[in-house]
Coordinates of C-alpha atoms in Angstrom, one line a residue:
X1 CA 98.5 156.3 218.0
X2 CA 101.8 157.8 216.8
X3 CA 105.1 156.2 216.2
X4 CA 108.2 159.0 216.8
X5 CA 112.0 158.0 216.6
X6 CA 110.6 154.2 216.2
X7 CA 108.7 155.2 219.6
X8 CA 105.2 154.3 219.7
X9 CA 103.2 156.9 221.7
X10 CA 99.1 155.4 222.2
X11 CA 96.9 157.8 222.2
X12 CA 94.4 155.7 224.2
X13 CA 94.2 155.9 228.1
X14 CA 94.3 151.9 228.3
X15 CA 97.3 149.7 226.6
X16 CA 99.4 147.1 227.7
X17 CA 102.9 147.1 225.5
X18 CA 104.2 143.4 224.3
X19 CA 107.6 142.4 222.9
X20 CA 106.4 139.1 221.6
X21 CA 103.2 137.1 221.7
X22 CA 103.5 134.0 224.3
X23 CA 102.5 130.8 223.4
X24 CA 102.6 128.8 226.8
X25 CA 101.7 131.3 229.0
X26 CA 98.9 132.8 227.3
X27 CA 96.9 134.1 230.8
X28 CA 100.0 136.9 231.0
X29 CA 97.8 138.6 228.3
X30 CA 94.5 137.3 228.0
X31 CA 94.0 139.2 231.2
X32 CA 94.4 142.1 229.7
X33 CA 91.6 140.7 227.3
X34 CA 89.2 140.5 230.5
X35 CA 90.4 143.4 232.0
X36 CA 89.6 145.8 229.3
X37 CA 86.5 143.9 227.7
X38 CA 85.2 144.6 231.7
X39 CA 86.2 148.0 232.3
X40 CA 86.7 150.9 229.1
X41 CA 88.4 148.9 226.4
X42 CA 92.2 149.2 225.7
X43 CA 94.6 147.9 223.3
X44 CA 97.7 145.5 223.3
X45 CA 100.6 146.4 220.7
X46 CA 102.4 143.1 220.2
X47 CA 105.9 144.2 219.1
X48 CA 106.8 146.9 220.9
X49 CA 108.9 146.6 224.2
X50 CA 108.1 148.2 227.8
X51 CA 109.8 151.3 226.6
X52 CA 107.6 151.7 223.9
X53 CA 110.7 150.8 221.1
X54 CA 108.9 149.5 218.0
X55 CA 110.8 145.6 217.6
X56 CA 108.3 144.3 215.4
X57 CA 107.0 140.5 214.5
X58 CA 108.5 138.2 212.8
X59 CA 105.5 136.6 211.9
X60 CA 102.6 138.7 212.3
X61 CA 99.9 136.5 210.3
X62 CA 100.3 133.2 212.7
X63 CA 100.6 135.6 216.0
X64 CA 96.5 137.3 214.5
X65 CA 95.6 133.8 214.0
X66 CA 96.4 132.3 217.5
X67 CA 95.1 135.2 219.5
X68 CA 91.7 135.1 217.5
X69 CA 91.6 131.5 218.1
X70 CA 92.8 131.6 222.1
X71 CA 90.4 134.4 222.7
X72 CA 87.6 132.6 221.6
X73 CA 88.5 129.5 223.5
X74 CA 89.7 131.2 226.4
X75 CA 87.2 133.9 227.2
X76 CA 83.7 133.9 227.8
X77 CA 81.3 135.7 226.7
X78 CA 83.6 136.3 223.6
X79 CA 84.5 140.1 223.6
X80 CA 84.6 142.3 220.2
X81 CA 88.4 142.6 219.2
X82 CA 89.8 144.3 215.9
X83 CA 93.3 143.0 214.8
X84 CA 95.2 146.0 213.2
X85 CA 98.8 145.4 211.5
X86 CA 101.1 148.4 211.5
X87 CA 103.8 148.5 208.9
X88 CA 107.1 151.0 209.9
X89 CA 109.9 150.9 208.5
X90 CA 110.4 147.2 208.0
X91 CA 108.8 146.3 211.0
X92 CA 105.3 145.1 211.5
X93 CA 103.3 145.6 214.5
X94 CA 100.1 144.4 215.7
X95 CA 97.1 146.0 217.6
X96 CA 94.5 144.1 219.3
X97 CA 91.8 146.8 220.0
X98 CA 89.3 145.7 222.5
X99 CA 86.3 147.3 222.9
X100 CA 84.4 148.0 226.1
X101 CA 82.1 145.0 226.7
X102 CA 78.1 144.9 227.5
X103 CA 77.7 141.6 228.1
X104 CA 80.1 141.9 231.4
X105 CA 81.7 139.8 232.9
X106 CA 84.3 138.6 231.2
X107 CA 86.2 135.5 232.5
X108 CA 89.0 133.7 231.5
X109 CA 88.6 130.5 231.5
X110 CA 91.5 127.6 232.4
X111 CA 91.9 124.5 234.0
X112 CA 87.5 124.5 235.1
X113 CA 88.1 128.2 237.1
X114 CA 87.1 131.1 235.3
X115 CA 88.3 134.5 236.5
X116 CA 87.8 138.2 235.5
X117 CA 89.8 140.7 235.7
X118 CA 89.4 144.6 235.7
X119 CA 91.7 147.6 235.1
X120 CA 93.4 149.7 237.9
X121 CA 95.5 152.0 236.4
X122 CA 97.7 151.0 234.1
X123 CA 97.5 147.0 235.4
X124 CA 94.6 144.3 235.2
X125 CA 93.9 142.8 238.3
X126 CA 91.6 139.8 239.3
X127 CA 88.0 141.1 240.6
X128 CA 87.6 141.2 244.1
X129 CA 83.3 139.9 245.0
X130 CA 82.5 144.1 244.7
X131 CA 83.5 144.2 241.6
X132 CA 82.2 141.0 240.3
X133 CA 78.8 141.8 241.5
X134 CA 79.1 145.3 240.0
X135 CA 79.9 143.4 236.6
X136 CA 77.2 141.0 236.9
X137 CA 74.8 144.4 237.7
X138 CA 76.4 145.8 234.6
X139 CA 75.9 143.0 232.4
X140 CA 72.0 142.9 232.9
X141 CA 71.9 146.4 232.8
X142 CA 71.3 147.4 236.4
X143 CA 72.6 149.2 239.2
X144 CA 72.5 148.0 243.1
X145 CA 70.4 150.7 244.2
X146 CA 67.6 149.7 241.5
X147 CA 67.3 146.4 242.5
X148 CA 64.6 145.5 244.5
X149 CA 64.4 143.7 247.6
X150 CA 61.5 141.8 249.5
X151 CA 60.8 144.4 251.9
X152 CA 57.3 145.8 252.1
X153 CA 57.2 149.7 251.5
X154 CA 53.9 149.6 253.7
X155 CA 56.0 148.8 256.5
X156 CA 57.7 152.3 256.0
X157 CA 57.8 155.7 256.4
X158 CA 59.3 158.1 254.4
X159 CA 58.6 161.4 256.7
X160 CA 62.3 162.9 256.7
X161 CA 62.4 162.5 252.7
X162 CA 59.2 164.3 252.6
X163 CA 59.6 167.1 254.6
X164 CA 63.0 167.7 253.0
X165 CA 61.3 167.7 249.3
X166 CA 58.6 170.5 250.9
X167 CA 61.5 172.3 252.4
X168 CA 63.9 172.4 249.5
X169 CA 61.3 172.6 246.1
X170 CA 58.8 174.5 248.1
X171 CA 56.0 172.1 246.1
X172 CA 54.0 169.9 248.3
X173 CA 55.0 166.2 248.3
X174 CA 53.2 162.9 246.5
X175 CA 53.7 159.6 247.8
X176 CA 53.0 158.0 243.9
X177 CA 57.1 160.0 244.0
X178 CA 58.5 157.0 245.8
X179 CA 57.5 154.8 242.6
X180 CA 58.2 157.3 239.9
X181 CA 61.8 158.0 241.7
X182 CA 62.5 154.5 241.7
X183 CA 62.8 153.8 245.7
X184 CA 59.1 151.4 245.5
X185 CA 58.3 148.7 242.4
X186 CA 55.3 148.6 241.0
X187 CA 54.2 145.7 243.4
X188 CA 55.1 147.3 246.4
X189 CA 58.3 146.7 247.3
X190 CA 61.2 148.6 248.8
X191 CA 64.4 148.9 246.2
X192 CA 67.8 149.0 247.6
X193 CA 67.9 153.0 247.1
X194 CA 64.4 153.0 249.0
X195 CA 65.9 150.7 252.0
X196 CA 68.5 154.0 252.2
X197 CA 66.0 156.7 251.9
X198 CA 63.5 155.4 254.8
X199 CA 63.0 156.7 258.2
X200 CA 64.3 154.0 260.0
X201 CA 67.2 153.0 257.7
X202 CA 68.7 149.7 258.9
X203 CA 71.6 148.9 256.1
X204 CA 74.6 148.6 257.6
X205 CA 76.6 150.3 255.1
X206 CA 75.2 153.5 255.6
X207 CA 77.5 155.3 257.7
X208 CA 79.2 157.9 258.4
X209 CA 82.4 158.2 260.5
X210 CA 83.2 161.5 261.8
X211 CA 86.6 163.0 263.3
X212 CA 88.1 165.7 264.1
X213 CA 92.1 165.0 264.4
X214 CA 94.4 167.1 266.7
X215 CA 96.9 168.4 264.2
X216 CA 97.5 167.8 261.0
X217 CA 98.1 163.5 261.1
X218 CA 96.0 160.4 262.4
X219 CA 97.0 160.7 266.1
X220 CA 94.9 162.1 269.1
X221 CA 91.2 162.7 268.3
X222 CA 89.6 165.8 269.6
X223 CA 86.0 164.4 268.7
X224 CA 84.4 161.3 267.2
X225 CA 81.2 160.3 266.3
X226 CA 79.8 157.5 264.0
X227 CA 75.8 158.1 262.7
X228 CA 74.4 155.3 260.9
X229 CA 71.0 156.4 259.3
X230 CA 69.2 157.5 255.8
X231 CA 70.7 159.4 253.2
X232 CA 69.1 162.4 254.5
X233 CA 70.1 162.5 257.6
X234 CA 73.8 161.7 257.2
X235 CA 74.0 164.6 255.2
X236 CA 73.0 166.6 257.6
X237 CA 74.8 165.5 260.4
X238 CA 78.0 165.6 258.2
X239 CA 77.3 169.0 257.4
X240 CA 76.8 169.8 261.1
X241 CA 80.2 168.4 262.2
X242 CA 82.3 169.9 259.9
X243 CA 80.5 173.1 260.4
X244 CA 81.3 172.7 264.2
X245 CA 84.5 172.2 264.1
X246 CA 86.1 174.5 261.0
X247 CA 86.5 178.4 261.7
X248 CA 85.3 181.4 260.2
X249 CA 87.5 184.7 260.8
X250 CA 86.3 187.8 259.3
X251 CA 87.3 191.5 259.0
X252 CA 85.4 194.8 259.1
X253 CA 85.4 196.6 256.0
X254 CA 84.6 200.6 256.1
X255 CA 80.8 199.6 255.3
X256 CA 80.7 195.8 255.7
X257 CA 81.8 192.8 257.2
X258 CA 84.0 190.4 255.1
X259 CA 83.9 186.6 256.3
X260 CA 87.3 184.7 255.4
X261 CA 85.7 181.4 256.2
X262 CA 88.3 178.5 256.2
X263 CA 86.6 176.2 253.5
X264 CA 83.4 177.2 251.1
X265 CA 80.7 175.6 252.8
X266 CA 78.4 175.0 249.6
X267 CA 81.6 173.2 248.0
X268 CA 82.0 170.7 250.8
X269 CA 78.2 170.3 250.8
X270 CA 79.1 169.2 246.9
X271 CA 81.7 167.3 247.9
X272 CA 79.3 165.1 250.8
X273 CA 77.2 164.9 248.3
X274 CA 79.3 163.2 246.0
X275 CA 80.9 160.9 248.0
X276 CA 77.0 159.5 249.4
X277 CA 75.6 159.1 245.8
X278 CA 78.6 157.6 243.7
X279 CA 79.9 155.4 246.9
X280 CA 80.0 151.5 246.5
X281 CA 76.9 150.2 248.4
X282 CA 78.2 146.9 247.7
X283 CA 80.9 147.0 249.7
X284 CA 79.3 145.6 253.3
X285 CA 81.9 147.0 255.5
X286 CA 82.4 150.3 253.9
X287 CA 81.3 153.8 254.9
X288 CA 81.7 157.0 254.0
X289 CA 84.9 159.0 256.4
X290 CA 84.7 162.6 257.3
X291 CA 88.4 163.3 258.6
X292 CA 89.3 167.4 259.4
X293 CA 92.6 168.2 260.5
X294 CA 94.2 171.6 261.0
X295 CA 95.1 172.3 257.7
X296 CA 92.4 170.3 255.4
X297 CA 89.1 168.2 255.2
X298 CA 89.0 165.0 253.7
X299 CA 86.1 163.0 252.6
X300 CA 86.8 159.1 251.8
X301 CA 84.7 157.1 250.5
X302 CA 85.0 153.1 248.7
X303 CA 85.1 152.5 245.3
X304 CA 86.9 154.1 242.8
X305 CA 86.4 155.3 238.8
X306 CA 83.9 153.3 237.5
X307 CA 86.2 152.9 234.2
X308 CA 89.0 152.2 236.4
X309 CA 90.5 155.3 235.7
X310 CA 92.8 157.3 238.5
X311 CA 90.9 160.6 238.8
X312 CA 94.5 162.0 239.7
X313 CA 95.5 161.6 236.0
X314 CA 92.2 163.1 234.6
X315 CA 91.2 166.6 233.5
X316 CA 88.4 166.7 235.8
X317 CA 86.7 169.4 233.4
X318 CA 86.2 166.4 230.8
X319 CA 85.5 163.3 232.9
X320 CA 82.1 162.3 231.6
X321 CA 79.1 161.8 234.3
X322 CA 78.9 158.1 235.0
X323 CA 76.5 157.1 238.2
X324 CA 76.8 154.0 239.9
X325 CA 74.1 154.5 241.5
X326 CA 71.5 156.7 239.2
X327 CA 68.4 156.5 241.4
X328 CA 70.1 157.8 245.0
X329 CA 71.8 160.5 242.2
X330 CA 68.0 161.4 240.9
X331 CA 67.0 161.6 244.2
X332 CA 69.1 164.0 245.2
X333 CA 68.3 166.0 242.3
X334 CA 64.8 166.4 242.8
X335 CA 66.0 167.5 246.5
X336 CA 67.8 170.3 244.6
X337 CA 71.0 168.6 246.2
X338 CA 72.9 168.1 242.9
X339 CA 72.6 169.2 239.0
X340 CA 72.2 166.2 236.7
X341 CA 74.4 167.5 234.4
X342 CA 77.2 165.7 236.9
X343 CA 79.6 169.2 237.3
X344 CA 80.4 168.1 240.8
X345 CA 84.0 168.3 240.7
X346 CA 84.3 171.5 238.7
X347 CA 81.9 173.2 240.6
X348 CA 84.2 172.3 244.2
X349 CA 86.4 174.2 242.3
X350 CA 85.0 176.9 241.2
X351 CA 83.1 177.2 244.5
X352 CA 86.5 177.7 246.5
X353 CA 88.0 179.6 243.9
X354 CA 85.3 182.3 244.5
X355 CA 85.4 182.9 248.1
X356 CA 87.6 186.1 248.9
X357 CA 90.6 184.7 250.8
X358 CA 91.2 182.1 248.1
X359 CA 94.8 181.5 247.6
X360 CA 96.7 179.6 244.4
X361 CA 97.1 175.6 244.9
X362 CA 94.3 175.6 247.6
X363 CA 91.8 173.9 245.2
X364 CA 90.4 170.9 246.2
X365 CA 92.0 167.8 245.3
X366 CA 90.9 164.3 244.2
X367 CA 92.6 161.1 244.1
X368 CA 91.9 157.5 243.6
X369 CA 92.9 154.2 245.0
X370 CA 92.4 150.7 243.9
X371 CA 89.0 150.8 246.0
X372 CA 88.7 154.3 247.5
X373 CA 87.6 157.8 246.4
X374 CA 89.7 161.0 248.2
X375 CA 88.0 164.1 248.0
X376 CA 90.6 167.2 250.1
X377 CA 90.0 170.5 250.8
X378 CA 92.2 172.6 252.0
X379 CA 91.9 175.5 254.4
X380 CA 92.3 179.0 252.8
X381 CA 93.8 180.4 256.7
X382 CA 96.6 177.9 257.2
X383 CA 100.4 177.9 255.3
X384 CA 103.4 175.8 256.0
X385 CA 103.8 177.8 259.5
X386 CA 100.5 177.4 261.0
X387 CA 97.1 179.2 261.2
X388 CA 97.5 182.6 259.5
X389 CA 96.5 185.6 261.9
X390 CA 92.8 187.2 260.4
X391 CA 95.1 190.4 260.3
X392 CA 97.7 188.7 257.8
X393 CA 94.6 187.3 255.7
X394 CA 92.8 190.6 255.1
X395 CA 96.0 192.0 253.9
X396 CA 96.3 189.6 251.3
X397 CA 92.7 190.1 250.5
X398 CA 93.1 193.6 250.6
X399 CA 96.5 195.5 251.3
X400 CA 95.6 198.9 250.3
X401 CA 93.0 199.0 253.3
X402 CA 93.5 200.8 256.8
X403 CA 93.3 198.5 259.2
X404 CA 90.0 197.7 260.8
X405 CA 89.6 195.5 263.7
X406 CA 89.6 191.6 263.4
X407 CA 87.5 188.7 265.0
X408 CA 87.1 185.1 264.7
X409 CA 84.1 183.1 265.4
X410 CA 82.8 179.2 265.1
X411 CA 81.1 178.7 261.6
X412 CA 78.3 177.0 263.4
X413 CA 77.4 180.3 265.4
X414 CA 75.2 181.8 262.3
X415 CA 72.8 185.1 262.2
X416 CA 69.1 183.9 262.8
X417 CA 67.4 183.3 258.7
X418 CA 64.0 182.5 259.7
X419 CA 62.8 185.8 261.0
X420 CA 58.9 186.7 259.9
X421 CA 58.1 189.1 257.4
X422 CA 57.9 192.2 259.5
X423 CA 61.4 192.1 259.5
X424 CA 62.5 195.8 260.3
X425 CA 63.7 197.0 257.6
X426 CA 67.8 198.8 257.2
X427 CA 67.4 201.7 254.4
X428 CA 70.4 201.3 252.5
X429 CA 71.4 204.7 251.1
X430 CA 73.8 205.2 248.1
X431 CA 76.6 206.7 250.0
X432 CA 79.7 204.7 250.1
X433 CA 80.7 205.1 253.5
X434 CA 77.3 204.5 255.0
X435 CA 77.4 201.0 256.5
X436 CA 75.4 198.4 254.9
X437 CA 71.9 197.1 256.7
X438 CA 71.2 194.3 258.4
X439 CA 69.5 192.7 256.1
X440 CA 72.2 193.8 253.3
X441 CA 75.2 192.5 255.5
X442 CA 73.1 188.8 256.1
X443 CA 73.1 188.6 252.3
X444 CA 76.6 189.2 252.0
X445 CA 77.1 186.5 254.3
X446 CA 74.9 184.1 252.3
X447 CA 76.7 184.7 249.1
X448 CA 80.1 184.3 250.6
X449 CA 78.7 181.1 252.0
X450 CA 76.9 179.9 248.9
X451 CA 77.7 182.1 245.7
X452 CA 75.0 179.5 243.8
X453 CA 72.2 181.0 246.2
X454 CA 69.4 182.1 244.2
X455 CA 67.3 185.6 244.8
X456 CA 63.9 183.2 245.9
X457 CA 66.1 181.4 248.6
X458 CA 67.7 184.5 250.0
X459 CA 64.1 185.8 250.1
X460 CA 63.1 182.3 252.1
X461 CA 66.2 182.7 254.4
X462 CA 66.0 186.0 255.3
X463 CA 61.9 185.9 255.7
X464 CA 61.0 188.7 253.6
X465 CA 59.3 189.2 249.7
X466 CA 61.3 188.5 246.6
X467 CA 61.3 192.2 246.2
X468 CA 62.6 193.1 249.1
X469 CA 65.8 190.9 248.0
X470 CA 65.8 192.5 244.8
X471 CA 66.2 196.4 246.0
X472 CA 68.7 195.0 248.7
X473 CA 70.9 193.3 245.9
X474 CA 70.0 196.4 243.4
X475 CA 71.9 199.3 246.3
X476 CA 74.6 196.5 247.0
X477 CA 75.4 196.1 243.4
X478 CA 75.5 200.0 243.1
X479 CA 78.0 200.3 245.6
X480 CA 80.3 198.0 244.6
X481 CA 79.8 195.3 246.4
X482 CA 78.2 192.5 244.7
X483 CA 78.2 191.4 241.5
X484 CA 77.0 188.0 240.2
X485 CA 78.4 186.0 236.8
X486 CA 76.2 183.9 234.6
X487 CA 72.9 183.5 235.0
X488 CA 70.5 183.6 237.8
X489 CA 69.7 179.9 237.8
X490 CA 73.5 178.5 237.0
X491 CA 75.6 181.9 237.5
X492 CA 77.4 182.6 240.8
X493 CA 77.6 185.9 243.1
X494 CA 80.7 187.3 244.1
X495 CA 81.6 190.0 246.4
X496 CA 84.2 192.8 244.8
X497 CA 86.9 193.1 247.4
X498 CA 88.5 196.7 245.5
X499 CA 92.6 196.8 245.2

């Protein structure tokens, strides 16, 4: 807190500015009270206007006294305050610092109705039943997706989850997982992440709404689907539909072929990802939207910052992981899916930022409503006039280049991955101008796709040893081509497009 020209500037994120304390209509701040004790703590300043100008008290002893004493008739559970006077120039005024509860809810209590309140934004607004529930879940330390329900795991499959696990880790699967990952209790029964994780999913909530929009509004829809099924499977039939229906154009270098895809793929698989583990469950009619116009994709899902935040007014580089729902987010971890670390939202970032065609103010975007989460990406081939010609795009990524025929294809049509081991192999030789191989080119391709890919997963992809990766990335790295930052594991590759 700093006080300038008899301004006062908080320093905190929460804070709720009073001229005077009021007597009679006490619930005009005591929500504030609940609000903060509910969400991420805050502070009131009693003598300071709406603008901030420093008025002061004129009794500052009797205004501490009656707010201690209306809290703790008022509120329930009693939340921990701290009542700080501040003495400038011949004024006094007063902070009361509230702290961010653990015994949540807090109510207010009046009249035999007791009501609590949570901050969105910079106001505190009565809970709606999601959010109540989600401050009950809070309060005894739980999330939704922990809780268990009265459904017998015997009755259950978990094939899909399985398979996955053996496809992703490459380790063989153990049913005693379902326990230790928190999807079956101890006695046997399905928790609410299990019910989502099963074969034949039947909550409601999980969903999915695809749609591809003709141009760049809510109008005419080209295509529209809805899935309703496990975790699993909605991210792979999200994946698929965007993949269907966003481009890829590409350009022929004098040795290789560039792709200039519209969107990073692995960034949007980040960003589905996101949007399926952090989602409000609670929320019965809710789902998950997958919305791709011309110009951008956007992924909407409900509930907002858990600490009622706006992720719009955040430094997304120093928002702190908090999971509302922990055991769908560890699942997805051991899926190899997600880092724990919680560097989602960087890493969309950093994702686009790497493919070759990236352009200035095309990062993805994020924005928060009252009960919604926005996720946009924008595509890297379209400016305020339309699509960009491939020809126009290579320029930019390249201007210095002759000019080398252009094509455009679907993203979904991809080269063949799973080819056996006997794969015949394309010597790459050190000169410059030799064309790459077609094993050499199909990496290229990966790493624009997914600069996070790891050497063992190329090698899995492509069907051949670990070695056989290595000497491919060794002669690409030689000529140019490739280079990779970081490390291995948590490092990306990039390929060196030369001015």
């Amino acid at each position: 807190m700093q006080i300038h020209n008899n301004i006062l500037i908080a320093e905190c994120s929460a804070y709720d500015f009073k001229e005077m304390l009021e007597h009679k209509k006490v619930k005009s701040w005591l929500k504030s009270v609940s609000a903060f004790a509910n969400t991420d703590g805050g502070s009131l300043f009693y003598g300071v206007n709406d603008g901030g100008i420093i008025v002061g008290l004129e009794n500052p002893q009797a205004d501490a006294d009656f707010i201690s004493e209306t809290i703790k008739a008022r509120l329930d559970p009693v939340p921990e305050i701290q009542l700080i006077p501040i003495e400038h120039e011949g004024h006094t005024l007063l902070e009361v610092k509230v702290k961010a509860g653990t015994l949540t809810p807090y109510y207010y209590y009046q009249d035999g109705t007791r009501t609590a309140y949570v901050r969105v934004g910079n106001e505190s607004v009565e809970c709606n039943s999601q959010q109540l529930l989600s401050l009950v879940l809070k309060g005894t330390h739980m999330t939704w997706d922990s809780l268990p329900t009265q459904v017998d795991a015997s009755k259950h499959s978990f094939i899909i989850l399985a398979n996955t696990f053996r496809e992703q880790t490459h380790q063989e699967w153990n049913d005693k997982y379902l326990e230790s990952f928190g999807l079956v209790t101890p006695e046997g029964k399905l928790t609410n992440a299990g019910l989502l994780f099963v074969d034949n999913c039947t909550v409601f909530q999980s969903r999915i709404f695809c749609t591809r929009w003709t141009g760049l509004y809510k109008d005419d829809a080209i295509s529209s689907i809805e899935h309703r099924e496990n975790l699993v499977l909605l991210l792979k039939y999200g994946m698929d539909f965007i993949k269907n229906y966003t481009m890829s154009g590409w350009v022929k270098m004098p040795n290789y072929r560039l792709n200039l895809p519209d969107y990073s793929d692995r960034a949007i698989f980040e960003g589905l990802v996101n949007h399926l583990i952090h989602r409000d469950y609670t929320v019965m009619g809710g789902e998950v939207h997958i919305d791709i116009y011309d110009d951008r994709v956007e992924l909407v899902s409900p509930g907002a910052m858990l600490d009622g935040t706006q992720i719009q007014d955040r430094d997304i580089f120093k928002v702190p992981s908090m999971r509302r729902n922990p055991v769908i987010a560890d699942v997805f971890t051991q899926l190899d899916y997600m880092e724990k670390r919680g560097s989602g939202l960087r890493k969309m970032r950093e994702l686009t930022e790497k493919l070759p065609n990236f352009l200035q103010g095309k990062d993805p975007q994020y924005q928060t409503e009252a009960t919604s989460f926005y996720t946009t990406f924008y595509n890297l081939n379209w400016d305020e006039n339309g699509k960009i010609p491939v020809e126009k795009v290579a320029d930019r990524v390249n201007s210095t280049l002759e000019k080398y025929p252009v094509n455009e294809e679907s993203s979904k049509e991809k080269y063949p991955v799973n080819e056996n081991s006997t794969l015949e192999k394309y010597p790459v030789k050190r000169s410059a101008n030799k064309p790459v191989g077609r094993t050499a080119q199909r990496i290229i391709d990966m790493v624009i796709s997914n600069p996070m890919i790891t050497r063992e997963k190329m090698a899995d992809e492509l069907g051949i040893s670990l070695d056989g990766v290595k000497k491919q990335i060794k002669n690409l790295r030689e000529r140019g081509i490739l280079t990779h930052e970081g490390s291995d594991k948590a490092g990306y590759w990039r390929i060196i497009v030369k001015p």
